[in-house]
Structures are given as structure tokens and as C-alpha cells.
GROMACS .gro file of C-alpha atoms in nm:
model
  390
    1MET     CA    1  -1.271   1.038  -1.415
    2GLN     CA    2  -1.641   1.104  -1.481
    3TYR     CA    3  -1.890   0.966  -1.231
    4ASN     CA    4  -2.204   0.944  -1.449
    5GLY     CA    5  -2.434   0.652  -1.527
    6ASN     CA    6  -2.364   0.285  -1.463
    7TYR     CA    7  -2.014   0.147  -1.507
    8LEU     CA    8  -1.777  -0.120  -1.374
    9PHE     CA    9  -1.452  -0.040  -1.196
   10THR     CA   10  -1.183  -0.292  -1.095
   11SER     CA   11  -0.894  -0.284  -0.848
   12GLU     CA   12  -0.643  -0.550  -0.748
   13SER     CA   13  -0.431  -0.630  -0.445
   14VAL     CA   14  -0.152  -0.879  -0.380
   15SER     CA   15  -0.061  -1.073  -0.068
   16MET     CA   16   0.236  -1.019   0.159
   17GLY     CA   17   0.388  -1.327  -0.007
   18HIS     CA   18   0.376  -1.186  -0.360
   19PRO     CA   19   0.738  -1.153  -0.479
   20ASP     CA   20   0.719  -0.776  -0.532
   21LYS     CA   21   0.569  -0.736  -0.185
   22VAL     CA   22   0.842  -0.956  -0.035
   23SER     CA   23   1.088  -0.707  -0.183
   24ASP     CA   24   0.892  -0.409  -0.050
   25GLN     CA   25   0.881  -0.558   0.300
   26VAL     CA   26   1.254  -0.636   0.308
   27SER     CA   27   1.332  -0.281   0.195
   28ASP     CA   28   1.104  -0.130   0.460
   29ALA     CA   29   1.232  -0.370   0.729
   30VAL     CA   30   1.584  -0.243   0.657
   31LEU     CA   31   1.454   0.116   0.672
   32ASP     CA   32   1.283   0.049   1.007
   33SER     CA   33   1.596  -0.114   1.152
   34LEU     CA   34   1.787   0.208   1.079
   35LEU     CA   35   1.520   0.458   1.189
   36ALA     CA   36   1.481   0.268   1.518
   37VAL     CA   37   1.835   0.369   1.618
   38ASP     CA   38   1.891   0.675   1.396
   39PRO     CA   39   1.574   0.878   1.322
   40MET     CA   40   1.778   1.107   1.095
   41ALA     CA   41   1.902   0.822   0.875
   42ARG     CA   42   1.879   0.878   0.500
   43VAL     CA   43   1.775   0.560   0.326
   44ALA     CA   44   1.694   0.458  -0.032
   45VAL     CA   45   1.705   0.080  -0.045
   46GLU     CA   46   1.587  -0.154  -0.320
   47THR     CA   47   1.545  -0.531  -0.297
   48LEU     CA   48   1.541  -0.802  -0.563
   49CYS     CA   49   1.432  -1.154  -0.477
   50THR     CA   50   1.434  -1.465  -0.695
   51THR     CA   51   1.495  -1.838  -0.662
   52GLY     CA   52   1.730  -1.881  -0.366
   53LEU     CA   53   1.854  -1.522  -0.373
   54VAL     CA   54   1.787  -1.181  -0.217
   55VAL     CA   55   1.985  -0.872  -0.322
   56VAL     CA   56   1.960  -0.555  -0.112
   57ALA     CA   57   2.111  -0.247  -0.278
   58GLY     CA   58   2.092   0.128  -0.237
   59GLU     CA   59   2.215   0.444  -0.071
   60VAL     CA   60   2.230   0.500   0.305
   61SER     CA   61   2.367   0.772   0.531
   62VAL     CA   62   2.372   0.706   0.907
   63HIS     CA   63   2.497   0.899   1.207
   64ASN     CA   64   2.587   0.661   1.492
   65ASP     CA   65   2.741   0.325   1.574
   66ALA     CA   66   2.404   0.160   1.639
   67ALA     CA   67   2.295   0.238   1.283
   68ILE     CA   68   2.623   0.103   1.146
   69LYS     CA   69   2.555  -0.216   1.341
   70ALA     CA   70   2.202  -0.232   1.193
   71LEU     CA   71   2.357  -0.209   0.847
   72ASP     CA   72   2.581  -0.501   0.935
   73HIS     CA   73   2.265  -0.700   1.019
   74ILE     CA   74   2.085  -0.649   0.687
   75GLU     CA   75   2.109  -1.023   0.614
   76GLU     CA   76   1.948  -1.109   0.947
   77THR     CA   77   1.677  -0.845   0.890
   78ALA     CA   78   1.597  -0.988   0.546
   79ARG     CA   79   1.578  -1.346   0.672
   80LYS     CA   80   1.354  -1.251   0.964
   81THR     CA   81   1.117  -1.068   0.730
   82ILE     CA   82   1.099  -1.359   0.486
   83ARG     CA   83   1.036  -1.601   0.773
   84GLU     CA   84   0.750  -1.388   0.909
   85ILE     CA   85   0.592  -1.375   0.563
   86GLY     CA   86   0.583  -1.753   0.558
   87TYR     CA   87   0.859  -1.869   0.326
   88THR     CA   88   1.000  -2.140   0.553
   89GLU     CA   89   0.974  -2.455   0.342
   90PRO     CA   90   1.261  -2.559   0.110
   91ALA     CA   91   0.998  -2.714  -0.122
   92MET     CA   92   0.899  -2.360  -0.226
   93LYS     CA   93   1.255  -2.308  -0.357
   94PHE     CA   94   1.274  -1.978  -0.172
   95ASP     CA   95   1.295  -1.984   0.205
   96ALA     CA   96   1.437  -1.774   0.486
   97ASP     CA   97   1.708  -2.015   0.590
   98SER     CA   98   1.853  -2.130   0.259
   99CYS     CA   99   1.837  -1.820   0.036
  100ALA     CA  100   2.156  -1.622  -0.020
  101VAL     CA  101   2.142  -1.256   0.086
  102LEU     CA  102   2.373  -1.013  -0.092
  103ARG     CA  103   2.422  -0.654   0.018
  104ALA     CA  104   2.535  -0.367  -0.205
  105VAL     CA  105   2.484  -0.050  -0.001
  106HIS     CA  106   2.683   0.272  -0.027
  107ALA     CA  107   2.663   0.632   0.099
  108GLN     CA  108   2.404   0.880  -0.027
  109SER     CA  109   2.517   1.129  -0.290
  110GLU     CA  110   2.652   1.447  -0.129
  111ASP     CA  111   2.483   1.648  -0.407
  112ILE     CA  112   2.142   1.519  -0.296
  113ALA     CA  113   2.231   1.555   0.071
  114MET     CA  114   2.299   1.929   0.028
  115GLY     CA  115   1.938   1.998  -0.067
  116VAL     CA  116   1.792   1.781   0.208
  117ASP     CA  117   2.025   1.935   0.469
  118ARG     CA  118   1.865   2.271   0.385
  119GLU     CA  119   1.528   2.107   0.465
  120GLY     CA  120   1.432   2.104   0.099
  121ALA     CA  121   1.268   1.818  -0.087
  122GLY     CA  122   1.481   1.510  -0.145
  123ASP     CA  123   1.376   1.492  -0.510
  124GLN     CA  124   1.154   1.652  -0.772
  125GLY     CA  125   0.822   1.503  -0.873
  126MET     CA  126   0.446   1.509  -0.822
  127MET     CA  127   0.240   1.315  -0.568
  128PHE     CA  128  -0.133   1.253  -0.539
  129GLY     CA  129  -0.370   1.186  -0.252
  130PHE     CA  130  -0.729   1.069  -0.287
  131ALA     CA  131  -1.037   1.019  -0.069
  132CYS     CA  132  -1.404   0.944  -0.131
  133ARG     CA  133  -1.714   0.857   0.068
  134GLU     CA  134  -1.744   0.489  -0.030
  135THR     CA  135  -1.614   0.326   0.289
  136PRO     CA  136  -1.593   0.432   0.656
  137HIS     CA  137  -1.222   0.513   0.616
  138LEU     CA  138  -1.291   0.708   0.295
  139MET     CA  139  -1.123   0.471   0.049
  140PRO     CA  140  -1.258   0.351  -0.287
  141LEU     CA  141  -1.456   0.030  -0.238
  142PRO     CA  142  -1.281  -0.193  -0.500
  143ILE     CA  143  -0.931  -0.153  -0.353
  144ASP     CA  144  -1.070  -0.172   0.000
  145LEU     CA  145  -1.230  -0.510  -0.072
  146ALA     CA  146  -0.925  -0.636  -0.261
  147HIS     CA  147  -0.706  -0.558   0.043
  148LYS     CA  148  -0.957  -0.720   0.278
  149LEU     CA  149  -0.938  -1.039   0.073
  150MET     CA  150  -0.560  -1.046   0.111
  151ASP     CA  151  -0.582  -0.979   0.486
  152LYS     CA  152  -0.826  -1.268   0.513
  153HIS     CA  153  -0.603  -1.491   0.301
  154VAL     CA  154  -0.319  -1.441   0.548
  155ALA     CA  155  -0.545  -1.519   0.845
  156VAL     CA  156  -0.687  -1.834   0.685
  157ARG     CA  157  -0.340  -1.952   0.575
  158ARG     CA  158  -0.186  -1.901   0.918
  159SER     CA  159  -0.479  -2.057   1.105
  160LYS     CA  160  -0.478  -2.349   0.857
  161LYS     CA  161  -0.854  -2.319   0.820
  162ILE     CA  162  -0.769  -2.411   0.462
  163LYS     CA  163  -0.470  -2.642   0.477
  164GLY     CA  164  -0.190  -2.624   0.226
  165LEU     CA  165  -0.208  -2.258   0.132
  166ARG     CA  166   0.121  -2.085   0.057
  167PRO     CA  167   0.208  -1.714   0.090
  168ASP     CA  168   0.174  -1.588  -0.269
  169ALA     CA  169  -0.174  -1.466  -0.369
  170LYS     CA  170  -0.360  -1.204  -0.571
  171SER     CA  171  -0.711  -1.061  -0.551
  172GLN     CA  172  -0.918  -0.851  -0.790
  173VAL     CA  173  -1.260  -0.699  -0.732
  174THR     CA  174  -1.493  -0.545  -0.989
  175VAL     CA  175  -1.769  -0.321  -0.852
  176GLU     CA  176  -2.070  -0.189  -1.040
  177TYR     CA  177  -2.144   0.181  -0.982
  178ASP     CA  178  -2.437   0.409  -1.041
  179GLY     CA  179  -2.268   0.748  -1.052
  180LEU     CA  180  -2.076   0.782  -0.727
  181LYS     CA  181  -2.266   0.501  -0.555
  182PRO     CA  182  -2.132   0.143  -0.546
  183VAL     CA  183  -2.429  -0.080  -0.628
  184ARG     CA  184  -2.297  -0.435  -0.613
  185VAL     CA  185  -1.993  -0.655  -0.645
  186HIS     CA  186  -1.977  -0.786  -1.000
  187THR     CA  187  -1.669  -1.013  -1.015
  188VAL     CA  188  -1.412  -1.146  -0.767
  189VAL     CA  189  -1.083  -1.303  -0.875
  190LEU     CA  190  -0.860  -1.475  -0.621
  191SER     CA  191  -0.550  -1.676  -0.704
  192THR     CA  192  -0.369  -1.846  -0.418
  193GLN     CA  193  -0.049  -2.044  -0.417
  194HIS     CA  194  -0.087  -2.389  -0.263
  195GLY     CA  195   0.097  -2.713  -0.195
  196PRO     CA  196   0.075  -3.025  -0.414
  197MET     CA  197  -0.224  -3.154  -0.212
  198TRP     CA  198  -0.451  -2.925  -0.420
  199ASN     CA  199  -0.329  -3.027  -0.767
  200GLY     CA  200  -0.583  -3.177  -1.007
  201LYS     CA  201  -0.930  -3.072  -1.127
  202ALA     CA  202  -1.127  -3.230  -0.845
  203LYS     CA  203  -0.899  -3.083  -0.578
  204GLN     CA  204  -0.911  -2.740  -0.740
  205LYS     CA  205  -1.292  -2.748  -0.736
  206LYS     CA  206  -1.282  -2.827  -0.365
  207LEU     CA  207  -1.027  -2.549  -0.308
  208ARG     CA  208  -1.252  -2.305  -0.498
  209ASP     CA  209  -1.541  -2.385  -0.267
  210GLU     CA  210  -1.322  -2.346   0.041
  211VAL     CA  211  -1.180  -2.013  -0.077
  212ILE     CA  212  -1.526  -1.871  -0.149
  213LYS     CA  213  -1.656  -1.991   0.189
  214HIS     CA  214  -1.365  -1.894   0.415
  215ILE     CA  215  -1.196  -1.601   0.235
  216ILE     CA  216  -1.428  -1.429  -0.013
  217LYS     CA  217  -1.774  -1.439   0.143
  218PRO     CA  218  -1.666  -1.301   0.485
  219CYS     CA  219  -1.510  -0.997   0.312
  220ILE     CA  220  -1.802  -0.890   0.093
  221PRO     CA  221  -2.056  -0.660   0.264
  222LYS     CA  222  -2.394  -0.829   0.298
  223LYS     CA  223  -2.567  -0.559   0.095
  224MET     CA  224  -2.320  -0.622  -0.189
  225TRP     CA  225  -2.349  -1.002  -0.183
  226HIS     CA  226  -2.582  -1.166  -0.437
  227LYS     CA  227  -2.618  -1.496  -0.622
  228ASP     CA  228  -2.489  -1.362  -0.954
  229ILE     CA  229  -2.136  -1.265  -0.842
  230ILE     CA  230  -1.882  -1.410  -1.083
  231PHE     CA  231  -1.597  -1.596  -0.910
  232HIS     CA  232  -1.261  -1.688  -1.060
  233VAL     CA  233  -1.051  -1.888  -0.813
  234ASN     CA  234  -0.713  -2.005  -0.949
  235PRO     CA  235  -0.843  -1.964  -1.304
  236THR     CA  236  -0.530  -2.125  -1.458
  237GLY     CA  237  -0.620  -2.454  -1.285
  238GLN     CA  238  -0.352  -2.471  -1.016
  239PHE     CA  239  -0.091  -2.247  -0.858
  240GLU     CA  240   0.181  -2.452  -0.688
  241ILE     CA  241   0.485  -2.270  -0.826
  242GLY     CA  242   0.481  -1.914  -0.692
  243GLY     CA  243   0.657  -1.657  -0.478
  244PRO     CA  244   1.006  -1.543  -0.579
  245HIS     CA  245   1.064  -1.885  -0.740
  246GLY     CA  246   0.773  -1.826  -0.977
  247ASP     CA  247   0.846  -1.458  -1.051
  248THR     CA  248   1.133  -1.229  -0.964
  249GLY     CA  249   1.030  -0.961  -0.713
  250LEU     CA  250   1.143  -0.599  -0.712
  251THR     CA  251   1.077  -0.310  -0.474
  252GLY     CA  252   0.832  -0.052  -0.605
  253ARG     CA  253   0.646  -0.249  -0.870
  254LYS     CA  254   0.304  -0.241  -0.703
  255ILE     CA  255   0.242   0.134  -0.675
  256ILE     CA  256  -0.126   0.114  -0.771
  257VAL     CA  257  -0.186  -0.165  -0.519
  258ASP     CA  258  -0.010   0.055  -0.263
  259THR     CA  259  -0.241   0.351  -0.326
  260TYR     CA  260  -0.600   0.364  -0.457
  261GLY     CA  261  -0.632   0.077  -0.702
  262GLY     CA  262  -0.642   0.303  -1.004
  263ARG     CA  263  -0.895   0.553  -0.867
  264GLY     CA  264  -0.743   0.898  -0.883
  265ARG     CA  265  -0.400   0.948  -1.033
  266HIS     CA  266  -0.046   0.849  -0.938
  267GLY     CA  267   0.273   1.051  -0.969
  268GLY     CA  268   0.484   0.742  -1.044
  269GLY     CA  269   0.707   0.735  -0.736
  270ALA     CA  270   0.723   0.420  -0.523
  271PHE     CA  271   0.723   0.424  -0.142
  272SER     CA  272   0.906   0.129   0.013
  273GLY     CA  273   1.270   0.153   0.116
  274LYS     CA  274   1.264   0.535   0.121
  275ASP     CA  275   1.306   0.742   0.437
  276PRO     CA  276   1.051   1.022   0.483
  277THR     CA  277   1.277   1.300   0.353
  278LYS     CA  278   1.191   1.150   0.013
  279VAL     CA  279   0.875   1.334  -0.093
  280ASP     CA  280   0.776   1.040  -0.314
  281ARG     CA  281   0.666   0.887   0.013
  282SER     CA  282   0.603   1.162   0.267
  283ALA     CA  283   0.422   1.403   0.033
  284ALA     CA  284   0.200   1.122  -0.095
  285TYR     CA  285   0.106   1.054   0.268
  286MET     CA  286   0.043   1.426   0.321
  287ALA     CA  287  -0.172   1.449   0.007
  288ARG     CA  288  -0.387   1.162   0.136
  289TYR     CA  289  -0.410   1.332   0.478
  290VAL     CA  290  -0.533   1.655   0.319
  291ALA     CA  291  -0.778   1.483   0.084
  292LYS     CA  292  -0.920   1.263   0.361
  293ASN     CA  293  -0.974   1.560   0.594
  294ILE     CA  294  -1.151   1.756   0.318
  295VAL     CA  295  -1.392   1.466   0.265
  296ALA     CA  296  -1.428   1.403   0.639
  297ALA     CA  297  -1.515   1.772   0.683
  298ARG     CA  298  -1.793   1.718   0.425
  299LEU     CA  299  -1.652   1.988   0.201
  300ALA     CA  300  -1.664   1.737  -0.087
  301ASP     CA  301  -1.763   1.376  -0.155
  302VAL     CA  302  -1.455   1.303  -0.367
  303CYS     CA  303  -1.120   1.480  -0.342
  304GLU     CA  304  -0.785   1.447  -0.510
  305VAL     CA  305  -0.485   1.654  -0.402
  306GLN     CA  306  -0.173   1.697  -0.615
  307LEU     CA  307   0.156   1.825  -0.472
  308SER     CA  308   0.477   1.885  -0.666
  309TYR     CA  309   0.832   1.964  -0.556
  310ALA     CA  310   1.174   2.067  -0.682
  311ILE     CA  311   1.480   1.900  -0.531
  312GLY     CA  312   1.634   2.108  -0.254
  313VAL     CA  313   1.335   2.350  -0.242
  314ALA     CA  314   1.114   2.348   0.067
  315GLU     CA  315   0.785   2.492  -0.058
  316PRO     CA  316   0.589   2.283  -0.309
  317THR     CA  317   0.599   2.414  -0.663
  318SER     CA  318   0.223   2.357  -0.687
  319VAL     CA  319  -0.078   2.251  -0.481
  320HIS     CA  320  -0.389   2.146  -0.673
  321VAL     CA  321  -0.724   2.030  -0.531
  322ASP     CA  322  -0.985   1.862  -0.755
  323CYS     CA  323  -1.324   1.760  -0.616
  324PHE     CA  324  -1.467   1.636  -0.947
  325GLY     CA  325  -1.782   1.846  -0.919
  326THR     CA  326  -1.868   1.718  -0.569
  327ALA     CA  327  -1.754   2.024  -0.370
  328LYS     CA  328  -2.010   2.165  -0.125
  329ILE     CA  329  -1.846   2.509  -0.128
  330ALA     CA  330  -1.657   2.698  -0.398
  331PRO     CA  331  -1.356   2.492  -0.510
  332GLU     CA  332  -1.128   2.794  -0.487
  333ARG     CA  333  -1.233   2.832  -0.121
  334ILE     CA  334  -1.127   2.472  -0.052
  335SER     CA  335  -0.788   2.547  -0.207
  336GLU     CA  336  -0.754   2.852   0.020
  337LEU     CA  337  -0.838   2.642   0.326
  338VAL     CA  338  -0.572   2.388   0.230
  339ARG     CA  339  -0.306   2.656   0.197
  340ASP     CA  340  -0.410   2.812   0.530
  341HIS     CA  341  -0.425   2.492   0.737
  342PHE     CA  342  -0.151   2.260   0.610
  343ASP     CA  343   0.228   2.302   0.605
  344MET     CA  344   0.340   2.125   0.287
  345THR     CA  345   0.715   2.171   0.332
  346PRO     CA  346   0.914   1.850   0.390
  347ARG     CA  347   0.991   1.968   0.743
  348GLY     CA  348   0.624   2.046   0.809
  349ILE     CA  349   0.515   1.706   0.678
  350LEU     CA  350   0.771   1.518   0.888
  351LYS     CA  351   0.661   1.703   1.200
  352LYS     CA  352   0.284   1.688   1.145
  353LEU     CA  353   0.274   1.319   1.056
  354ASN     CA  354   0.559   1.215   1.290
  355LEU     CA  355   0.733   1.018   1.017
  356ARG     CA  356   1.083   0.970   1.158
  357ARG     CA  357   0.982   0.642   1.322
  358PRO     CA  358   1.018   0.271   1.239
  359ILE     CA  359   0.660   0.233   1.116
  360TYR     CA  360   0.706   0.131   0.755
  361ARG     CA  361   0.733  -0.251   0.735
  362HIS     CA  362   0.360  -0.281   0.806
  363THR     CA  363   0.271  -0.036   0.528
  364ALA     CA  364   0.454  -0.255   0.274
  365TYR     CA  365   0.172  -0.505   0.235
  366HIS     CA  366  -0.204  -0.469   0.174
  367GLY     CA  367  -0.194  -0.094   0.116
  368HIS     CA  368  -0.046   0.226   0.256
  369PHE     CA  369  -0.389   0.389   0.293
  370GLY     CA  370  -0.713   0.308   0.470
  371ASN     CA  371  -0.555   0.187   0.796
  372ASN     CA  372  -0.658   0.425   1.072
  373SER     CA  373  -0.351   0.343   1.283
  374TYR     CA  374  -0.136   0.551   1.045
  375SER     CA  375  -0.089   0.919   1.124
  376TRP     CA  376  -0.179   1.027   0.769
  377GLU     CA  377  -0.516   0.852   0.807
  378GLN     CA  378  -0.629   1.070   1.099
  379THR     CA  379  -0.911   1.319   1.044
  380ASP     CA  380  -0.807   1.559   1.321
  381MET     CA  381  -0.822   1.859   1.085
  382ALA     CA  382  -1.176   1.795   0.962
  383ALA     CA  383  -1.352   1.996   1.234
  384LYS     CA  384  -1.116   2.290   1.183
  385LEU     CA  385  -1.172   2.289   0.808
  386ALA     CA  386  -1.550   2.264   0.849
  387LYS     CA  387  -1.553   2.554   1.096
  388ALA     CA  388  -1.330   2.771   0.877
  389ALA     CA  389  -1.551   2.700   0.576
  390LYS     CA  390  -1.861   2.855   0.737
   0.00000   0.00000   0.00000
């Protein structure tokens, strides 16, 4: 991507009640239930959810009775997750108590297991990490604001500051840039599922005003707020039918929402439901960790890191660092620093980021990046990189 002149850039997010995100959260809740009792569990679980039905399928290898018991409680885990999201009313035609939960889980392929047992990568593929100096946690501003809108939507729904909101929602934010600098928010789109109390033109106008007041305005930085922002709130007119009743949800269909909102590139691999031996997940976290520390060390203003792996092979087949012309030192020197300071093997990633823990359900909504509570968001290597660069 070229960062010259004035241009508009847009990113979207979806709420925890979006059907694809319901699927992601169920998959990661199952993963967490296994890692909590068996940190060495191998898990690749997919979830489908639709009207009155949840299907959990995939491959799992566990190593103790407690993990076997957790597998037996997949239905309970799914229902608890759906209940916490907010699908508790039969009127939504998908709720935690009445939906059927089907399980189709079998053992992991022994052919795959051989490579992982040798501490090699669990699959082939390429993964990207990205960081830039647009927000305090070094995320692109459009996706950061889109996630903030969804966080606020959950808070307003649960507090009933706006009555009648339901869990499914989407946000989209368009930001105007001048080169690398965000100048202003251009357009905000927010669609929120609601109960029948908001049906009709007059009610939708009132809902629009409430959403702008209680959800949108608190999330937009004051310096970005202006009278000419374009707002689209429930642009179809109403949004009563939603969630898994409105659209079938599947794990892994929101990979751009999960990452950088379209800034930087994506290797194509989804995250949720996969244990950290799967480099689709763990190496993407490591790539973000490396990119964020490079930017935090002020070696560049924008950084993208690509890693690639071969199944069963420990060392990455390639490591590529691109600073898009913003590097403060020679780009080849940054690449040398990365190779010298970061262990990119699956074993090294698992150890450095402490990934064999039940930490994944929370990542499955409103973004895997930009939350400083995650180990891959720490900038503990920045000082070392800056010192070594002198």
C-alpha cells in the first residue's frame, strides 16, 4: 500500500453476537475448556450455527481423563457461551436453552501429529503481522474505532441504556488520511439488531439518534469529530431478524475483522478453534509481536512481518520485514535484528508468548490485536531492539 496524498480507508468490525463470531467463540470456548486441563491438547474445532442448531466438529487429541470429561461437556460449553453472548430469548429463534447442539469430533490425524511431535509446524502457510503509529497500541485507526464501536454496543446493550438492542451488530469506519496521518473520520456505519419495539420509520429515527449519542459519539476521538461526519444507522430501515436465525455462522469467516481491517496483508488462515501448535494462529501472533516491537522501538513508523512454514519443519521457510519506506535505519539491518532477537520456531513462539493457556475465548470477538492484556501485544523487546540498532 502506498501512503501518499489524501485518500479514504475503511475497516469493519462485527459484534460478539454476529453469527460468525458466535461460531468463533464456541470454537475457542471448547479449546479453552481443553487447554485448562490439558495444556498439550491438540485441537482444531469448527462450529456452525443456524436457526435452532449448533454443530461442533473437528479433530482433537487429549492426554488425560479431565480432558476427556471436557470433551463430554462440549454441549454445556456451547450453551454457556451462547448464553453469555446474550442469546437467551426464544423470540430470536436461536437461544442457549432451546438450540440443539451436535458434536462430531474425532482424533487428530497421526500423519499431522508426527510433524508436531518433532516440534515442527502444524501446517504449511504464510502469516502476517502489522503495526503502525496511528493509535497508542499501534493499530490502524479504522479497525481500532470499528472495534471500539462494537465494545460500546455490548456495554450499552447490557446496561439497557438503549432498550431493546439484541446481540447481532456490525460497524464500519471510513477515515480520511493525508499520507500516513489520519485527518478525520469521514463515515460511520452501524447496524444493530433490535426487538420489535424499534420497528417503523419514526422508531428507527429515534434509534438512530440514540445510537449516535450513546454508542458512536463516545468512541470517536474529539479531534476527529466534526459536523460533517456521515452516519448510516440501520440503513436498511430495521434489523429485527438477525443472529444465527438471520444468517448461518461459521468459524473463521471474519479473518480481516480479526486482524487489521484490511491494512497490511493476510495469509488466509483463520485463528479460532485452533490450539497454538497451529502456526496459522501462533505465528500470526508472533508476527504481530515482532512488528509491534519494531514500531515501538521507533525503528519504523509502519511495519509488516511475513513468516512462512512447512509442515513438520521447525524453522520458518522465510522471514520478511517491510517498513514501506518508513524505516529509520537500513531495512536490511532491521531484518538482521529480527533474526537475532526472536525465536520463530513453533516451540520458541509457544514459550515466548506463553500460549498453552485457556486465553482464547476472549480473543474471538472484537479483534485479536490491540488489546494490551495479550502476551503478543507486549513491547518488552522494544528497548533491546533500539539499543542493538545504535
